[in-house]
Amino acid sequence: MHSNHLLLEEPIRMASILEPSKASFFPAMTKIVGTLGPRSRSVDVISGCLKAGMSVARFDFSWGDCDYHQETLENLKAAVKSTKKLCAVMLDTVGAEMQVVNKSEKAISLQQDDVVTLTPDEGQEATSQVLPINFAWLAKAVKTGDTIFIGQYLFTGSETTSVWLEVDKVEGVDVVCKIKNSATLAGALFTLHASQIHIDLPTLTDKDKENISTWGVRNKIDFLSLSYTRHAEDVREAREFLSKLGDLSQTQIFAKIENVEGLTHFDEILQEADGIILSRGNLGIDLPPEKVFLFQKAALYKCNMAGKPAVVTRVVDSMTDNLRPTRAEATDVANAVLDGSDAILLGAETLRGLYPVETISIVGKICAEAEKVFNQDLYFKKTVKYVGEPMTHLESIASSAVRAAIKVKASVIICFTSSGRAARLIAKYRPTMPVISVVIPRLKTNQLRWSFSGAFEARQSLIVRGLFPMLADPRHPAESTSATNESVLKVALDYGKTSGVIKSHDRVVVCQKVGDASVVKIIELED
């Protein structure tokens, strides 16, 4: 694992670039979130996605009903069983999203320099002259000269599937726009995005609440992706809503930053949320193109220092229709990893793309190569400096475990945890080796029945870079005698051996609780 660990600051031998990448049980330390949909919902394709490296499945409720997503989820469960690969479930809300209502689902052609009217009258049929929308107050929110984008997913204004409009005038409740590029809108759903304009829609809509309290509760979702998060209050409201839904009080909330409003309140949102999704598709419209990279670097740094997972979207758009990414996209994926991203989220590429499995596989390979040159030493120093002194007990143990693992060139760090917090803290320091978090289930009772905690904690680490969970046998509590600890450790080591990350004579760093004390120990394996 370490012999091939280079730094970008060091000269890289050109010959080493041509060496083939080694296959490994973990395709990459960086995680991949795949959106399941029409092209990726059969058991076969989902199994392929899991084997290729997908560890979180995203269900986008902007389209498709609960029954449709339930069917996909049942297929996911079957695929998890057959591949023996854990996978977490993420529900993505619709949120304050404006949409064009195209009931006939006929393709609509729009010509450059023509005029089109956006109307809140949803009864009208969508044509190249009139587009009905689901938001009644657009005329009040925009003014002449404002920019509006409409597209299925990708609206950069350069493709032929999305259109860029300029507001010409407002007539009552209608908005008359000039078409800036010729395009054909095809499909049932087109999203409408007004650049840098406050849209007065709730972050958690009634439809979202219904989806969460039925589908979400039934399936005990691990993550809620909160679309169009604009204020910390949005996260607090969502958390309060989840807390009343039994099992979902443990669901983590990932705030999706999609516009300038969310960016302005980023620090307070980060404090409230469990993680952040940088929605570069919409942000790329709200921000001038030359500013997008600055936001990415600043936001990822803040997430890293706070020890909260950061997810980057929209990396290989061209793979929706092609088997290979562009050179720029491949570089972009690598840069997201070097900037400190925990996970890469694939949307259209896996949802309706022609090559979902290949896309996941290629993204994983690029991530793995970038991880080899990630400057862990610099990152470690930066994080320790940011945390400052005195460190908390847990923070000190986590950073010591990582420092020890790097000094002794350990092949893996094994961490026993019941809440998952200790393992996440170790991962925060970005060790160069995988962290196997052995989640010890805790037995709970409500006087009527027994239930184990642990499954949520294990699955939720599937979005954290470098963290690989395994569930321990509930008969072995984490803090008990050394004998049971040894037997759990043996199971973890066997898991590491079968997955190929641990070989004989390797060193392993173990982080565990013994009584009230946290202990970091280094063990050297025999034959």
PDB file of C-alpha atoms in Angstrom, residues 234-402:
ATOM      1  CA  ASP A 234     -33.678  24.469   7.114  1.00  0.00           C
ATOM      2  CA  VAL A 235     -31.511  21.713   8.631  1.00  0.00           C
ATOM      3  CA  ARG A 236     -32.952  22.247  12.120  1.00  0.00           C
ATOM      4  CA  GLU A 237     -36.522  21.979  10.790  1.00  0.00           C
ATOM      5  CA  ALA A 238     -35.677  18.783   8.890  1.00  0.00           C
ATOM      6  CA  ARG A 239     -34.017  17.331  12.000  1.00  0.00           C
ATOM      7  CA  GLU A 240     -37.054  18.127  14.129  1.00  0.00           C
ATOM      8  CA  PHE A 241     -39.301  16.476  11.529  1.00  0.00           C
ATOM      9  CA  LEU A 242     -37.117  13.320  11.466  1.00  0.00           C
ATOM     10  CA  SER A 243     -36.888  13.133  15.267  1.00  0.00           C
ATOM     11  CA  LYS A 244     -40.642  12.488  15.446  1.00  0.00           C
ATOM     12  CA  LEU A 245     -40.414   9.541  13.051  1.00  0.00           C
ATOM     13  CA  GLY A 246     -39.061   6.811  15.344  1.00  0.00           C
ATOM     14  CA  ASP A 247     -36.088   5.137  13.673  1.00  0.00           C
ATOM     15  CA  LEU A 248     -35.338   8.164  11.511  1.00  0.00           C
ATOM     16  CA  SER A 249     -34.049  10.130  14.500  1.00  0.00           C
ATOM     17  CA  GLN A 250     -30.704   8.506  13.589  1.00  0.00           C
ATOM     18  CA  THR A 251     -30.864   9.457   9.911  1.00  0.00           C
ATOM     19  CA  GLN A 252     -28.056  11.829   8.939  1.00  0.00           C
ATOM     20  CA  ILE A 253     -28.909  15.059   7.130  1.00  0.00           C
ATOM     21  CA  PHE A 254     -26.674  16.128   4.257  1.00  0.00           C
ATOM     22  CA  ALA A 255     -27.281  19.751   3.269  1.00  0.00           C
ATOM     23  CA  LYS A 256     -27.194  20.243  -0.480  1.00  0.00           C
ATOM     24  CA  ILE A 257     -25.678  23.614  -1.343  1.00  0.00           C
ATOM     25  CA  GLU A 258     -27.132  24.632  -4.698  1.00  0.00           C
ATOM     26  CA  ASN A 259     -27.248  28.429  -4.812  1.00  0.00           C
ATOM     27  CA  VAL A 260     -25.680  31.676  -3.612  1.00  0.00           C
ATOM     28  CA  GLU A 261     -28.071  31.807  -0.647  1.00  0.00           C
ATOM     29  CA  GLY A 262     -26.759  28.475   0.693  1.00  0.00           C
ATOM     30  CA  LEU A 263     -23.202  29.575  -0.009  1.00  0.00           C
ATOM     31  CA  THR A 264     -23.694  32.823   1.977  1.00  0.00           C
ATOM     32  CA  HIS A 265     -24.840  30.874   5.045  1.00  0.00           C
ATOM     33  CA  PHE A 266     -22.383  27.998   4.524  1.00  0.00           C
ATOM     34  CA  ASP A 267     -20.653  28.145   7.924  1.00  0.00           C
ATOM     35  CA  GLU A 268     -23.847  27.979   9.968  1.00  0.00           C
ATOM     36  CA  ILE A 269     -25.289  25.235   7.707  1.00  0.00           C
ATOM     37  CA  LEU A 270     -22.092  23.182   8.162  1.00  0.00           C
ATOM     38  CA  GLN A 271     -22.452  23.454  11.936  1.00  0.00           C
ATOM     39  CA  GLU A 272     -25.989  22.023  11.850  1.00  0.00           C
ATOM     40  CA  ALA A 273     -25.697  19.387   9.097  1.00  0.00           C
ATOM     41  CA  ASP A 274     -24.067  15.932   9.312  1.00  0.00           C
ATOM     42  CA  GLY A 275     -22.470  16.391   5.910  1.00  0.00           C
ATOM     43  CA  ILE A 276     -22.490  18.626   2.815  1.00  0.00           C
ATOM     44  CA  ILE A 277     -23.253  17.939  -0.847  1.00  0.00           C
ATOM     45  CA  LEU A 278     -21.750  20.514  -3.215  1.00  0.00           C
ATOM     46  CA  SER A 279     -24.299  20.567  -6.004  1.00  0.00           C
ATOM     47  CA  ARG A 280     -22.054  21.930  -8.714  1.00  0.00           C
ATOM     48  CA  GLY A 281     -24.749  21.662 -11.393  1.00  0.00           C
ATOM     49  CA  ASN A 282     -26.926  24.402  -9.930  1.00  0.00           C
ATOM     50  CA  LEU A 283     -24.034  26.255  -8.310  1.00  0.00           C
ATOM     51  CA  GLY A 284     -22.349  26.430 -11.694  1.00  0.00           C
ATOM     52  CA  ILE A 285     -25.311  28.510 -12.847  1.00  0.00           C
ATOM     53  CA  ASP A 286     -25.660  30.665  -9.753  1.00  0.00           C
ATOM     54  CA  LEU A 287     -21.944  31.468  -9.626  1.00  0.00           C
ATOM     55  CA  PRO A 288     -19.806  32.900 -12.438  1.00  0.00           C
ATOM     56  CA  PRO A 289     -17.932  29.886 -13.949  1.00  0.00           C
ATOM     57  CA  GLU A 290     -14.545  31.209 -12.813  1.00  0.00           C
ATOM     58  CA  LYS A 291     -15.686  31.162  -9.145  1.00  0.00           C
ATOM     59  CA  VAL A 292     -16.906  27.548  -8.932  1.00  0.00           C
ATOM     60  CA  PHE A 293     -13.462  26.048  -8.178  1.00  0.00           C
ATOM     61  CA  LEU A 294     -12.913  28.579  -5.365  1.00  0.00           C
ATOM     62  CA  PHE A 295     -16.139  27.554  -3.684  1.00  0.00           C
ATOM     63  CA  GLN A 296     -15.215  23.871  -4.063  1.00  0.00           C
ATOM     64  CA  LYS A 297     -11.793  24.310  -2.453  1.00  0.00           C
ATOM     65  CA  ALA A 298     -13.033  26.552   0.379  1.00  0.00           C
ATOM     66  CA  ALA A 299     -16.073  24.374   1.170  1.00  0.00           C
ATOM     67  CA  LEU A 300     -14.106  21.099   1.137  1.00  0.00           C
ATOM     68  CA  TYR A 301     -11.453  22.574   3.443  1.00  0.00           C
ATOM     69  CA  LYS A 302     -14.141  23.681   5.932  1.00  0.00           C
ATOM     70  CA  CYS A 303     -15.848  20.257   5.845  1.00  0.00           C
ATOM     71  CA  ASN A 304     -12.509  18.458   6.322  1.00  0.00           C
ATOM     72  CA  MET A 305     -11.553  20.569   9.323  1.00  0.00           C
ATOM     73  CA  ALA A 306     -15.001  20.060  10.872  1.00  0.00           C
ATOM     74  CA  GLY A 307     -14.633  16.297  10.293  1.00  0.00           C
ATOM     75  CA  LYS A 308     -17.882  16.174   8.303  1.00  0.00           C
ATOM     76  CA  PRO A 309     -18.226  14.264   5.006  1.00  0.00           C
ATOM     77  CA  ALA A 310     -18.230  16.363   1.828  1.00  0.00           C
ATOM     78  CA  VAL A 311     -19.684  15.052  -1.432  1.00  0.00           C
ATOM     79  CA  VAL A 312     -18.962  16.509  -4.883  1.00  0.00           C
ATOM     80  CA  THR A 313     -21.441  16.138  -7.758  1.00  0.00           C
ATOM     81  CA  ARG A 314     -21.391  16.460 -11.544  1.00  0.00           C
ATOM     82  CA  VAL A 315     -17.944  15.147 -12.395  1.00  0.00           C
ATOM     83  CA  VAL A 316     -18.300  12.967 -15.516  1.00  0.00           C
ATOM     84  CA  ASP A 317     -21.371  14.352 -17.301  1.00  0.00           C
ATOM     85  CA  SER A 318     -20.138  13.186 -20.690  1.00  0.00           C
ATOM     86  CA  MET A 319     -20.250   9.543 -19.513  1.00  0.00           C
ATOM     87  CA  THR A 320     -24.063   9.751 -19.614  1.00  0.00           C
ATOM     88  CA  ASP A 321     -23.652   8.929 -23.326  1.00  0.00           C
ATOM     89  CA  ASN A 322     -19.997   7.893 -23.655  1.00  0.00           C
ATOM     90  CA  LEU A 323     -17.828   5.069 -22.418  1.00  0.00           C
ATOM     91  CA  ARG A 324     -14.921   7.358 -21.491  1.00  0.00           C
ATOM     92  CA  PRO A 325     -14.822  10.656 -19.609  1.00  0.00           C
ATOM     93  CA  THR A 326     -13.186  13.711 -21.221  1.00  0.00           C
ATOM     94  CA  ARG A 327      -9.620  14.555 -20.152  1.00  0.00           C
ATOM     95  CA  ALA A 328     -10.942  17.561 -18.238  1.00  0.00           C
ATOM     96  CA  GLU A 329     -13.458  15.386 -16.358  1.00  0.00           C
ATOM     97  CA  ALA A 330     -10.841  12.786 -15.390  1.00  0.00           C
ATOM     98  CA  THR A 331      -8.643  15.593 -14.039  1.00  0.00           C
ATOM     99  CA  ASP A 332     -11.638  17.091 -12.250  1.00  0.00           C
ATOM    100  CA  VAL A 333     -12.382  13.832 -10.384  1.00  0.00           C
ATOM    101  CA  ALA A 334      -8.734  13.620  -9.291  1.00  0.00           C
ATOM    102  CA  ASN A 335      -8.756  17.256  -8.159  1.00  0.00           C
ATOM    103  CA  ALA A 336     -11.898  16.671  -6.078  1.00  0.00           C
ATOM    104  CA  VAL A 337      -9.997  13.878  -4.278  1.00  0.00           C
ATOM    105  CA  LEU A 338      -6.879  16.053  -3.807  1.00  0.00           C
ATOM    106  CA  ASP A 339      -9.080  18.888  -2.505  1.00  0.00           C
ATOM    107  CA  GLY A 340     -10.332  16.514   0.227  1.00  0.00           C
ATOM    108  CA  SER A 341     -13.683  15.212  -1.017  1.00  0.00           C
ATOM    109  CA  ASP A 342     -15.090  12.174   0.850  1.00  0.00           C
ATOM    110  CA  ALA A 343     -17.368  10.950  -1.917  1.00  0.00           C
ATOM    111  CA  ILE A 344     -18.272  11.528  -5.545  1.00  0.00           C
ATOM    112  CA  LEU A 345     -21.973  11.596  -6.397  1.00  0.00           C
ATOM    113  CA  LEU A 346     -23.097  10.352  -9.799  1.00  0.00           C
ATOM    114  CA  GLY A 347     -26.511  11.561 -10.983  1.00  0.00           C
ATOM    115  CA  ALA A 348     -27.584  11.366 -14.613  1.00  0.00           C
ATOM    116  CA  GLU A 349     -24.501   9.228 -15.340  1.00  0.00           C
ATOM    117  CA  THR A 350     -25.963   6.238 -13.475  1.00  0.00           C
ATOM    118  CA  LEU A 351     -29.658   7.166 -13.415  1.00  0.00           C
ATOM    119  CA  ARG A 352     -30.233   7.361 -17.166  1.00  0.00           C
ATOM    120  CA  GLY A 353     -26.702   6.992 -18.500  1.00  0.00           C
ATOM    121  CA  LEU A 354     -25.848   4.197 -20.904  1.00  0.00           C
ATOM    122  CA  TYR A 355     -22.863   2.922 -18.877  1.00  0.00           C
ATOM    123  CA  PRO A 356     -23.656   3.033 -15.123  1.00  0.00           C
ATOM    124  CA  VAL A 357     -21.261   0.238 -14.068  1.00  0.00           C
ATOM    125  CA  GLU A 358     -18.378   1.444 -16.248  1.00  0.00           C
ATOM    126  CA  THR A 359     -18.823   4.997 -14.953  1.00  0.00           C
ATOM    127  CA  ILE A 360     -18.522   3.880 -11.320  1.00  0.00           C
ATOM    128  CA  SER A 361     -15.522   1.726 -12.189  1.00  0.00           C
ATOM    129  CA  ILE A 362     -13.643   4.528 -14.009  1.00  0.00           C
ATOM    130  CA  VAL A 363     -14.391   7.117 -11.317  1.00  0.00           C
ATOM    131  CA  GLY A 364     -13.124   4.645  -8.683  1.00  0.00           C
ATOM    132  CA  LYS A 365      -9.878   4.085 -10.619  1.00  0.00           C
ATOM    133  CA  ILE A 366      -9.255   7.824 -10.966  1.00  0.00           C
ATOM    134  CA  CYS A 367      -9.919   8.323  -7.236  1.00  0.00           C
ATOM    135  CA  ALA A 368      -7.480   5.513  -6.334  1.00  0.00           C
ATOM    136  CA  GLU A 369      -4.707   7.069  -8.448  1.00  0.00           C
ATOM    137  CA  ALA A 370      -5.291  10.513  -6.912  1.00  0.00           C
ATOM    138  CA  GLU A 371      -5.193   9.037  -3.392  1.00  0.00           C
ATOM    139  CA  LYS A 372      -1.667   7.751  -4.056  1.00  0.00           C
ATOM    140  CA  VAL A 373      -0.408  11.316  -4.427  1.00  0.00           C
ATOM    141  CA  PHE A 374      -2.610  12.931  -1.757  1.00  0.00           C
ATOM    142  CA  ASN A 375      -0.281  14.888   0.548  1.00  0.00           C
ATOM    143  CA  GLN A 376      -1.271  13.222   3.807  1.00  0.00           C
ATOM    144  CA  ASP A 377       1.634  14.713   5.758  1.00  0.00           C
ATOM    145  CA  LEU A 378       0.657  18.293   4.974  1.00  0.00           C
ATOM    146  CA  TYR A 379      -3.033  17.517   5.516  1.00  0.00           C
ATOM    147  CA  PHE A 380      -2.298  15.938   8.933  1.00  0.00           C
ATOM    148  CA  LYS A 381      -0.287  18.958  10.120  1.00  0.00           C
ATOM    149  CA  LYS A 382      -2.993  21.341   8.903  1.00  0.00           C
ATOM    150  CA  THR A 383      -5.739  19.414  10.731  1.00  0.00           C
ATOM    151  CA  VAL A 384      -3.795  19.148  14.006  1.00  0.00           C
ATOM    152  CA  LYS A 385      -3.043  22.895  13.846  1.00  0.00           C
ATOM    153  CA  TYR A 386      -6.706  23.697  13.138  1.00  0.00           C
ATOM    154  CA  VAL A 387      -7.953  21.545  16.047  1.00  0.00           C
ATOM    155  CA  GLY A 388      -5.515  23.351  18.356  1.00  0.00           C
ATOM    156  CA  GLU A 389      -4.677  22.560  21.982  1.00  0.00           C
ATOM    157  CA  PRO A 390      -5.757  21.229  24.362  1.00  0.00           C
ATOM    158  CA  MET A 391      -7.271  18.492  22.208  1.00  0.00           C
ATOM    159  CA  THR A 392     -10.259  16.521  23.437  1.00  0.00           C
ATOM    160  CA  HIS A 393      -9.539  12.990  24.678  1.00  0.00           C
ATOM    161  CA  LEU A 394     -11.077  11.339  21.561  1.00  0.00           C
ATOM    162  CA  GLU A 395      -9.386  13.730  19.101  1.00  0.00           C
ATOM    163  CA  SER A 396      -6.006  13.050  20.699  1.00  0.00           C
ATOM    164  CA  ILE A 397      -6.504   9.257  20.490  1.00  0.00           C
ATOM    165  CA  ALA A 398      -7.651   9.477  16.839  1.00  0.00           C
ATOM    166  CA  SER A 399      -4.713  11.625  15.700  1.00  0.00           C
ATOM    167  CA  SER A 400      -2.246   9.432  17.657  1.00  0.00           C
ATOM    168  CA  ALA A 401      -3.632   6.283  16.001  1.00  0.00           C
ATOM    169  CA  VAL A 402      -3.131   7.796  12.539  1.00  0.00           C
TER     170      VAL A 402
END
